[in-house]
CSV table of C-alpha atoms and ligand atoms in Angstrom, one decimal:
chain,number,residue,atom,x,y,z
A,401,UNK,CA,0.0,0.0,0.0
A,402,UNK,CA,1.3,3.4,-0.9
A,403,UNK,CA,1.4,6.2,1.7
A,404,UNK,CA,-1.2,8.0,-0.5
A,405,UNK,CA,-3.9,5.4,-0.3
A,406,UNK,CA,-7.0,6.8,1.4
A,407,UNK,CA,-7.4,5.8,5.0
A,408,UNK,CA,-11.0,5.1,4.1
A,409,UNK,CA,-9.9,1.9,2.3
A,410,UNK,CA,-7.0,0.6,4.4
A,411,UNK,CA,-9.1,-2.2,5.7
A,412,UNK,CA,-10.6,-3.1,2.3
A,413,UNK,CA,-10.1,-6.8,1.3
A,414,UNK,CA,-10.9,-7.0,-2.5
A,415,UNK,CA,-12.8,-9.8,-4.1
A,416,UNK,CA,-10.6,-12.8,-5.0
A,417,UNK,CA,-11.5,-14.0,-8.6
A,418,UNK,CA,-11.0,-17.6,-9.4
A,419,UNK,CA,-7.5,-18.3,-10.6
A,420,UNK,CA,-6.7,-18.0,-14.3
A,421,UNK,CA,-3.3,-19.6,-14.5
A,422,UNK,CA,-1.3,-19.3,-17.7
A,423,UNK,CA,1.4,-21.9,-17.0
A,424,UNK,CA,-0.3,-24.7,-18.9
A,425,UNK,CA,-3.7,-25.6,-20.3
A,426,UNK,CA,-6.2,-26.7,-17.8
A,427,UNK,CA,-9.6,-28.1,-18.0
A,428,UNK,CA,-11.3,-25.0,-16.4
A,429,UNK,CA,-14.0,-26.0,-14.1
A,430,UNK,CA,-13.4,-23.2,-11.5
A,431,UNK,CA,-15.1,-20.0,-12.6
A,432,UNK,CA,-18.6,-21.1,-13.9
A,433,UNK,CA,-17.9,-20.2,-17.5
A,434,UNK,CA,-19.8,-21.9,-20.2
A,435,UNK,CA,-18.0,-24.7,-22.1
A,436,UNK,CA,-19.8,-23.5,-25.3
A,437,UNK,CA,-18.8,-20.5,-27.3
A,438,UNK,CA,-21.5,-17.9,-28.1
A,439,UNK,CA,-23.2,-18.5,-31.4
A,440,UNK,CA,-21.6,-17.2,-34.7
A,441,UNK,CA,-24.1,-14.3,-34.9
A,442,UNK,CA,-22.5,-12.9,-31.8
A,443,UNK,CA,-19.0,-12.7,-33.2
A,444,UNK,CA,-20.5,-11.3,-36.4
A,445,UNK,CA,-22.2,-8.6,-34.4
A,446,UNK,CA,-19.0,-7.8,-32.5
A,447,UNK,CA,-17.0,-7.4,-35.8
A,448,UNK,CA,-19.7,-5.2,-37.1
A,449,UNK,CA,-19.0,-2.6,-34.4
A,450,UNK,CA,-15.2,-2.7,-34.7
A,451,UNK,CA,-15.2,0.0,-37.4
A,452,UNK,CA,-17.5,2.3,-35.4
A,453,UNK,CA,-15.3,2.4,-32.2
A,454,UNK,CA,-14.5,6.0,-32.7
A,455,UNK,CA,-18.2,6.7,-31.6
A,456,UNK,CA,-19.4,6.5,-28.0
A,457,UNK,CA,-22.0,3.8,-27.3
A,458,UNK,CA,-25.6,4.8,-26.8
A,459,UNK,CA,-25.8,5.8,-23.1
A,460,UNK,CA,-29.4,4.5,-22.9
A,461,UNK,CA,-28.5,1.2,-24.6
A,462,UNK,CA,-32.0,1.6,-26.1
A,463,UNK,CA,-31.8,-1.3,-28.6
A,464,UNK,CA,-30.4,-3.8,-26.1
A,465,UNK,CA,-32.8,-2.9,-23.4
A,466,UNK,CA,-35.7,-3.2,-25.9
A,467,UNK,CA,-34.5,-6.7,-26.8
A,468,UNK,CA,-34.1,-7.8,-23.2
A,469,UNK,CA,-37.6,-6.4,-22.3
A,470,UNK,CA,-39.1,-8.3,-25.2
A,471,UNK,CA,-37.5,-11.6,-24.1
A,472,UNK,CA,-38.8,-11.1,-20.5
A,473,UNK,CA,-42.1,-9.6,-21.5
A,474,UNK,CA,-41.7,-6.4,-19.3
A,475,UNK,CA,-41.8,-2.7,-20.4
A,476,UNK,CA,-38.3,-1.5,-21.4
A,477,UNK,CA,-38.4,1.3,-18.8
A,478,UNK,CA,-38.1,-1.5,-16.3
A,479,UNK,CA,-34.7,-2.6,-17.6
A,480,UNK,CA,-31.2,-1.3,-17.0
A,481,UNK,CA,-28.0,-2.8,-18.4
A,482,UNK,CA,-24.5,-2.9,-17.0
A,483,UNK,CA,-20.8,-3.7,-17.4
A,484,UNK,CA,-21.3,-7.2,-15.9
A,485,UNK,CA,-23.9,-7.7,-13.2
A,486,UNK,CA,-21.2,-7.0,-10.5
A,487,UNK,CA,-21.5,-3.4,-11.6
A,488,UNK,CA,-25.3,-3.4,-11.0
A,489,UNK,CA,-24.9,-5.1,-7.6
A,490,UNK,CA,-22.6,-2.1,-6.7
A,491,UNK,CA,-25.1,0.4,-8.1
A,492,UNK,CA,-28.0,-1.3,-6.2
A,493,UNK,CA,-26.1,-1.3,-2.9
A,494,UNK,CA,-25.3,2.4,-3.3
A,495,UNK,CA,-28.9,3.2,-4.2
A,496,UNK,CA,-30.8,1.1,-1.8
A,497,UNK,CA,-28.7,0.4,1.3
A,498,UNK,CA,-27.4,2.7,4.1
A,499,UNK,CA,-27.1,3.0,7.8
A,500,UNK,CA,-30.9,3.0,8.1
A,501,UNK,CA,-31.2,0.0,5.7
A,502,UNK,CA,-28.3,-2.3,6.6
A,503,UNK,CA,-27.7,-5.2,4.2
A,504,UNK,CA,-28.5,-8.8,5.1
A,505,UNK,CA,-27.1,-11.8,3.1
A,506,UNK,CA,-26.0,-15.3,3.9
A,507,UNK,CA,-22.6,-16.0,5.5
A,508,UNK,CA,-21.9,-18.4,2.5
A,509,UNK,CA,-22.8,-16.8,-0.8
A,510,UNK,CA,-21.3,-14.7,-3.6
A,511,UNK,CA,-18.1,-13.1,-2.2
A,512,UNK,CA,-18.7,-9.7,-3.8
A,513,UNK,CA,-21.7,-8.8,-1.5
A,514,UNK,CA,-19.4,-8.1,1.4
A,515,UNK,CA,-16.8,-6.4,-0.7
A,516,UNK,CA,-19.3,-4.0,-2.1
A,517,UNK,CA,-20.7,-3.4,1.3
A,518,UNK,CA,-17.2,-2.6,2.8
A,519,UNK,CA,-16.3,-0.4,-0.2
A,520,UNK,CA,-19.5,1.7,0.1
A,521,UNK,CA,-19.3,1.5,4.0
A,522,UNK,CA,-22.7,0.0,4.3
A,523,UNK,CA,-23.3,-1.9,7.5
A,524,UNK,CA,-24.1,-5.6,6.9
A,525,UNK,CA,-25.1,-8.7,8.8
A,526,UNK,CA,-24.3,-12.2,7.5
A,527,UNK,CA,-26.9,-14.8,8.4
A,528,UNK,CA,-25.5,-18.4,8.7
A,529,UNK,CA,-26.9,-20.9,6.3
A,530,UNK,CA,-28.9,-23.7,7.9
A,531,UNK,CA,-27.1,-27.0,8.7
A,532,UNK,CA,-28.1,-28.4,5.3
A,533,UNK,CA,-26.7,-25.3,3.6
A,534,UNK,CA,-30.1,-23.9,2.6
A,535,UNK,CA,-30.7,-20.3,3.2
A,536,UNK,CA,-32.3,-19.6,6.6
A,537,UNK,CA,-35.0,-17.5,4.9
A,538,UNK,CA,-37.0,-16.5,8.1
A,539,UNK,CA,-34.1,-14.4,9.2
A,540,UNK,CA,-34.7,-12.2,6.1
A,541,UNK,CA,-38.3,-11.2,7.1
A,542,UNK,CA,-36.9,-8.7,9.7
A,543,UNK,CA,-38.0,-5.2,8.6
A,544,UNK,CA,-35.9,-2.4,7.4
A,545,UNK,CA,-32.9,-4.4,6.2
A,546,UNK,CA,-32.0,-4.4,2.5
A,547,UNK,CA,-31.8,-8.0,1.5
A,548,UNK,CA,-29.6,-9.4,-1.1
A,549,UNK,CA,-29.9,-13.1,-2.0
A,550,UNK,CA,-28.4,-15.2,-4.9
A,551,UNK,CA,-31.1,-17.6,-6.0
A,552,UNK,CA,-30.0,-20.2,-6.8
A,553,UNK,CA,-27.3,-19.5,-4.2
A,554,UNK,CA,-23.6,-19.8,-4.9
A,555,UNK,CA,-21.5,-21.9,-4.2
A,556,UNK,CA,-24.1,-24.3,-2.9
A,557,UNK,CA,-26.4,-24.3,-6.0
A,558,UNK,CA,-29.5,-24.5,-3.7
A,559,UNK,CA,-32.7,-22.7,-4.5
A,560,UNK,CA,-35.1,-20.9,-2.2
A,561,UNK,CA,-38.8,-21.6,-3.3
A,562,UNK,CA,-40.9,-18.7,-4.6
A,563,UNK,CA,-43.2,-19.0,-1.7
A,564,UNK,CA,-40.3,-18.2,0.7
A,565,UNK,CA,-39.1,-15.3,-1.6
A,566,UNK,CA,-42.6,-13.9,-1.5
A,567,UNK,CA,-42.7,-14.2,2.3
A,568,UNK,CA,-39.5,-12.2,2.5
A,569,UNK,CA,-40.9,-9.5,0.0
A,570,UNK,CA,-44.2,-9.3,1.8
A,571,UNK,CA,-42.6,-9.0,5.3
A,572,UNK,CA,-41.7,-5.3,4.7
A,573,UNK,CA,-42.7,-3.6,1.5
A,574,UNK,CA,-40.7,-0.5,2.5
A,575,UNK,CA,-37.3,-2.0,2.0
A,576,UNK,CA,-35.6,-3.5,-1.2
A,577,UNK,CA,-35.1,-7.2,-1.8
A,578,UNK,CA,-32.3,-7.7,-4.4
A,579,UNK,CA,-32.5,-11.1,-6.1
A,580,UNK,CA,-29.3,-12.1,-7.9
A,581,UNK,CA,-30.5,-14.6,-10.5
A,582,UNK,CA,-27.1,-15.2,-12.2
A,583,UNK,CA,-27.8,-18.9,-12.4
A,584,UNK,CA,-31.5,-19.1,-12.9
A,585,UNK,CA,-31.4,-20.2,-16.5
A,586,UNK,CA,-30.0,-23.7,-15.5
A,587,UNK,CA,-33.4,-25.0,-14.2
A,588,UNK,CA,-34.2,-22.5,-11.5
A,589,UNK,CA,-37.4,-20.4,-11.0
A,590,UNK,CA,-37.4,-16.8,-11.6
A,591,UNK,CA,-39.1,-14.2,-9.5
A,592,UNK,CA,-40.1,-12.1,-12.5
A,593,UNK,CA,-43.8,-12.8,-12.1
A,594,UNK,CA,-43.6,-11.3,-8.6
A,595,UNK,CA,-42.6,-7.9,-10.1
A,596,UNK,CA,-46.2,-6.8,-10.7
A,597,UNK,CA,-47.0,-7.4,-7.1
A,598,UNK,CA,-43.9,-6.1,-5.2
A,599,UNK,CA,-42.4,-2.8,-6.1
A,600,UNK,CA,-39.7,-3.5,-3.5
A,601,UNK,CA,-38.3,-6.3,-5.7
A,602,UNK,CA,-35.1,-5.9,-7.9
A,603,UNK,CA,-33.9,-8.8,-10.1
A,604,UNK,CA,-30.3,-8.8,-11.3
A,605,UNK,CA,-29.2,-11.1,-14.1
A,606,UNK,CA,-26.1,-11.7,-16.2
A,607,UNK,CA,-25.0,-12.8,-19.7
A,608,UNK,CA,-21.8,-14.3,-18.2
A,609,UNK,CA,-23.0,-17.8,-17.4
A,610,UNK,CA,-26.0,-19.1,-19.3
A,611,UNK,CA,-25.3,-16.9,-22.4
A,612,UNK,CA,-21.6,-17.8,-22.8
A,613,UNK,CA,-20.5,-14.2,-22.6
A,614,UNK,CA,-18.4,-13.8,-19.4
A,615,UNK,CA,-15.7,-12.0,-21.4
A,616,UNK,CA,-18.1,-9.5,-22.8
A,617,UNK,CA,-19.2,-8.1,-19.3
A,618,UNK,CA,-23.0,-7.7,-19.6
A,619,UNK,CA,-25.6,-7.7,-16.8
A,620,UNK,CA,-29.0,-6.3,-16.4
A,621,UNK,CA,-31.7,-5.5,-13.8
A,622,UNK,CA,-35.4,-5.6,-13.8
A,623,UNK,CA,-37.6,-3.7,-11.4
A,624,UNK,CA,-40.2,-1.0,-11.1
A,625,UNK,CA,-39.7,2.0,-13.4
A,626,UNK,CA,-38.9,4.1,-10.2
A,627,UNK,CA,-36.2,1.7,-9.0
A,628,UNK,CA,-34.7,1.6,-12.4
A,629,UNK,CA,-34.6,5.5,-12.4
A,630,UNK,CA,-32.7,5.5,-9.2
A,631,UNK,CA,-30.2,3.0,-10.6
A,632,UNK,CA,-29.8,5.2,-13.6
A,633,UNK,CA,-29.1,8.2,-11.4
A,634,UNK,CA,-26.2,6.2,-9.9
A,635,UNK,CA,-25.1,4.8,-13.2
A,636,UNK,CA,-25.1,8.3,-14.8
A,637,UNK,CA,-23.0,9.6,-11.9
A,638,UNK,CA,-20.4,7.0,-12.5
A,639,UNK,CA,-20.3,5.9,-16.1
A,640,UNK,CA,-23.1,6.6,-18.6
A,641,UNK,CA,-21.3,4.7,-21.3
A,642,UNK,CA,-21.0,1.5,-19.1
A,643,UNK,CA,-21.9,-0.9,-21.9
A,644,UNK,CA,-19.7,-0.6,-24.9
A,645,UNK,CA,-20.8,-1.0,-28.6
A,646,UNK,CA,-19.4,-4.5,-29.1
A,647,UNK,CA,-21.0,-5.9,-25.9
A,648,UNK,CA,-24.3,-4.3,-26.7
A,649,UNK,CA,-24.4,-5.7,-30.2
A,650,UNK,CA,-23.4,-9.1,-28.8
A,651,UNK,CA,-26.2,-9.1,-26.3
A,652,UNK,CA,-28.7,-8.4,-28.9
A,653,UNK,CA,-27.4,-11.2,-31.2
A,654,UNK,CA,-27.5,-13.6,-28.2
A,655,UNK,CA,-31.1,-12.8,-27.4
A,656,UNK,CA,-32.1,-13.3,-31.1
A,657,UNK,CA,-30.6,-16.8,-31.0
A,658,UNK,CA,-33.0,-18.3,-28.5
A,659,UNK,CA,-32.7,-21.8,-29.8
A,660,UNK,CA,-29.0,-21.9,-29.3
A,661,UNK,CA,-29.2,-20.5,-25.8
A,662,UNK,CA,-31.8,-23.0,-24.8
A,663,UNK,CA,-29.9,-26.0,-26.2
A,664,UNK,CA,-26.7,-24.9,-24.3
A,665,UNK,CA,-28.6,-24.6,-21.1
A,666,UNK,CA,-30.4,-27.9,-21.7
A,667,UNK,CA,-27.1,-29.6,-22.3
A,668,UNK,CA,-25.5,-28.3,-19.2
A,669,UNK,CA,-28.5,-29.4,-17.1
A,670,UNK,CA,-28.3,-32.8,-18.6
A,671,UNK,CA,-24.5,-33.2,-18.0
A,672,UNK,CA,-24.9,-31.8,-14.5
A,673,UNK,CA,-27.5,-34.4,-13.6
A,674,UNK,CA,-25.4,-37.2,-15.2
A,675,UNK,CA,-22.2,-36.1,-13.3
A,676,UNK,CA,-24.0,-35.7,-10.0
A,677,UNK,CA,-25.4,-39.2,-10.2
A,678,UNK,CA,-21.9,-40.6,-10.9
A,679,UNK,CA,-20.4,-38.7,-8.0
A,680,UNK,CA,-23.0,-39.9,-5.7
A,681,UNK,CA,-22.3,-43.5,-6.7
A,682,UNK,CA,-18.6,-42.7,-5.9
A,683,UNK,CA,-19.7,-41.8,-2.3
A,684,UNK,CA,-19.8,-38.0,-2.8
A,685,UNK,CA,-22.3,-35.7,-1.1
A,686,UNK,CA,-23.7,-33.5,-3.9
A,687,UNK,CA,-26.0,-30.7,-3.2
A,688,UNK,CA,-29.2,-30.5,-5.3
A,689,UNK,CA,-27.7,-27.8,-7.6
A,690,UNK,CA,-29.9,-25.7,-9.9
A,691,UNK,CA,-26.8,-23.9,-11.3
A,692,UNK,CA,-24.0,-24.7,-13.8
A,693,UNK,CA,-21.8,-26.1,-11.1
A,694,UNK,CA,-21.8,-28.9,-8.5
A,695,UNK,CA,-20.9,-28.4,-4.8
A,696,UNK,CA,-19.4,-31.7,-3.6
A,697,UNK,CA,-17.8,-33.3,-0.6
A,698,UNK,CA,-16.5,-36.7,0.3
A,699,UNK,CA,-15.3,-38.3,3.5
A,700,UNK,CA,-12.6,-40.0,1.5
A,701,UNK,CA,-10.7,-36.9,0.7
A,702,UNK,CA,-10.6,-33.3,2.2
A,703,UNK,CA,-11.8,-30.6,-0.2
A,704,UNK,CA,-8.5,-28.8,-0.3
A,705,UNK,CA,-6.6,-32.0,-1.2
A,706,UNK,CA,-9.1,-32.8,-4.0
A,707,UNK,CA,-8.7,-29.3,-5.4
A,708,UNK,CA,-4.9,-29.6,-5.2
A,709,UNK,CA,-4.5,-33.1,-6.7
A,710,UNK,CA,-7.0,-32.3,-9.5
A,711,UNK,CA,-4.8,-29.2,-10.3
A,712,UNK,CA,-1.7,-31.4,-10.6
A,713,UNK,CA,-3.7,-33.5,-13.1
A,714,UNK,CA,-4.6,-30.4,-15.2
A,715,UNK,CA,-8.1,-29.8,-13.8
A,716,UNK,CA,-9.1,-26.7,-12.1
A,717,UNK,CA,-11.9,-26.5,-9.6
A,718,UNK,CA,-12.6,-24.1,-6.8
A,719,UNK,CA,-12.1,-24.6,-3.1
A,720,UNK,CA,-13.2,-22.1,-0.5
A,721,UNK,CA,-11.1,-21.9,2.7
A,722,UNK,CA,-14.1,-21.2,4.9
A,723,UNK,CA,-15.8,-22.7,8.0
A,724,UNK,CA,-18.4,-25.3,7.3
A,725,UNK,CA,-17.6,-25.6,3.6
A,726,UNK,CA,-13.8,-26.4,3.8
A,727,UNK,CA,-14.6,-30.0,2.9
A,728,UNK,CA,-16.4,-29.0,-0.3
A,729,UNK,CA,-15.2,-28.1,-3.7
A,730,UNK,CA,-17.2,-26.4,-6.4
A,731,UNK,CA,-17.0,-27.8,-9.9
A,732,UNK,CA,-18.3,-26.0,-12.9
A,733,UNK,CA,-20.2,-28.2,-15.3
A,734,UNK,CA,-18.2,-28.4,-18.5
A,735,UNK,CA,-19.1,-30.4,-21.6
A,736,UNK,CA,-19.6,-34.1,-21.4
A,737,UNK,CA,-16.0,-34.9,-22.4
A,738,UNK,CA,-14.5,-32.6,-19.8
A,739,UNK,CA,-16.8,-34.0,-17.1
A,740,UNK,CA,-15.7,-37.6,-18.1
A,741,UNK,CA,-12.1,-36.5,-17.8
A,742,UNK,CA,-12.9,-34.9,-14.4
A,743,UNK,CA,-14.6,-38.1,-13.2
A,744,UNK,CA,-11.7,-40.3,-14.3
A,745,UNK,CA,-9.3,-38.1,-12.4
A,746,UNK,CA,-11.4,-38.2,-9.3
A,747,UNK,CA,-11.5,-42.0,-9.6
A,748,UNK,CA,-7.8,-42.2,-9.9
A,749,UNK,CA,-7.3,-39.8,-6.9
A,750,UNK,CA,-9.6,-41.8,-4.6
A,751,UNK,CA,-7.7,-44.9,-5.6
A,752,UNK,CA,-4.4,-43.3,-4.7
A,753,UNK,CA,-6.0,-42.1,-1.4
A,754,UNK,CA,-6.9,-45.7,-0.4
A,755,UNK,CA,-3.3,-46.9,-0.8
B,1118,LIG,C1,-20.8,-14.8,-11.7
B,1118,LIG,C2,-21.8,-14.1,-10.8
B,1118,LIG,C3,-22.1,-12.8,-10.8
B,1118,LIG,C4,-21.5,-11.8,-11.7
B,1118,LIG,O1,-21.3,-11.9,-12.9
B,1118,LIG,P1,-20.9,-10.9,-14.0
B,1118,LIG,O2,-19.9,-11.6,-14.7
B,1118,LIG,O3,-20.3,-9.6,-13.3
B,1118,LIG,O4,-22.1,-10.5,-14.6
B,1118,LIG,C5,-23.1,-12.3,-9.9
B,1118,LIG,N1,-23.6,-13.0,-9.0
B,1118,LIG,C6,-23.3,-14.3,-8.9
B,1118,LIG,C7,-23.9,-15.1,-7.7
B,1118,LIG,C8,-22.4,-14.9,-9.7
B,1118,LIG,O5,-22.0,-16.1,-9.4
C-alpha cells in the first residue's frame, strides 16, 4: 500500500476471482464459465461494431434494453444494463442500502456482496446458512434491512422456493429485496412474475454464465420504473457509457438466438445431472444444484486436497477456505467430455488415497 492510499480503504479486502493460471492448459471448471462459445451471430455482431469504435456507445442502450424487455415480457423502462452484473450489484447497494437499511445476506454466498458493502461503507449482517446449507429464509423477514440473495445460491447451487421469496418480500414492503439470478437459467425459477405485485423487488441477471458471454461483461436488472430510475441516477453519476458497442451488439445477437441459448442450457443441465449421479455413486455428497456447477464433498478426501490433486492433473476446480464448507469443492459443469475426464481423475485420486 502506498502512503497516498486513502485511509477510508485501508481495511478493504478486495474480491478474489477464481484463478486464471497461464502456466499450462487446464480443463477449467473453476469460474462457472460456459464450455460453449457464443453463437456465430454474436461474433459477427461484435465485428460489425469494430469500425465504429470512434463513436461512443448509446448511453441509454435503447436497442439492447428493448431486446431484453421483449425476451422477458416487461416494459423497457423497467430494464437497466451494466458492465457485468457485478456493476449493477454495486449500483444497487449504493442506491438502496445505508445506515438505516443495513444489508442482510448469507454467510456463505457470492463473495462480492461483502466487498461492495465494505467499499461503500454500508453496514451488513451475514446470516448463517442452515445446517443443510439452505438459506435461513425466516431471518430475512426482519423489517428495514435491505436483503440480497443469490437464487440459486452460490456456491451451494441450492434454490429458495418462490413462496419463501414472496414471504420475504411481503414482510416489509418499505425495503428492497435484491435477487441475484445469475444462475436461474439452469433450471431455477425466476421471481419475474412477482414484479407486478412487489415494487420492492429488484432482479439482477447476467449474460456471463448461461449466455456464454463472461468475457463481454454484460448484466441487467429488472424492477419498477422508479427503481430503475434510481439506478440510472447512480449509473449516470459514475459511467453513462457503461456498456460498450461491441458488448451491446453481442447481447442483442445472443437474445435473437434463443434456440442456441436453450440448447446450451439444456445440455449443461443434462451433464450436471449425469455427473451428479456418478459422483453420488462414488460416495460424494452432492447438493441439489440448480446452477451450472456442482458443490461436492467426500469423507474419503478433504476438499482442499481434492482441489490440489486435481490441479496437478490439469483440472481446475474451486475450493473455499471457509468454515463449514472447507470440505467441499465447487465444480463448474463443463461439456460431457470434460466431465468424463474430471470423473476419471477423481476416480484415480480416490484410488491413490486408499493406498
Ligand atoms: C458470476 C456471478 C455474478 C456476476 O457476474 P458478472 O460476470 O459480473 O455478470 C453475480 N452473482 C453471482 C452469484 C455470480 O455467481
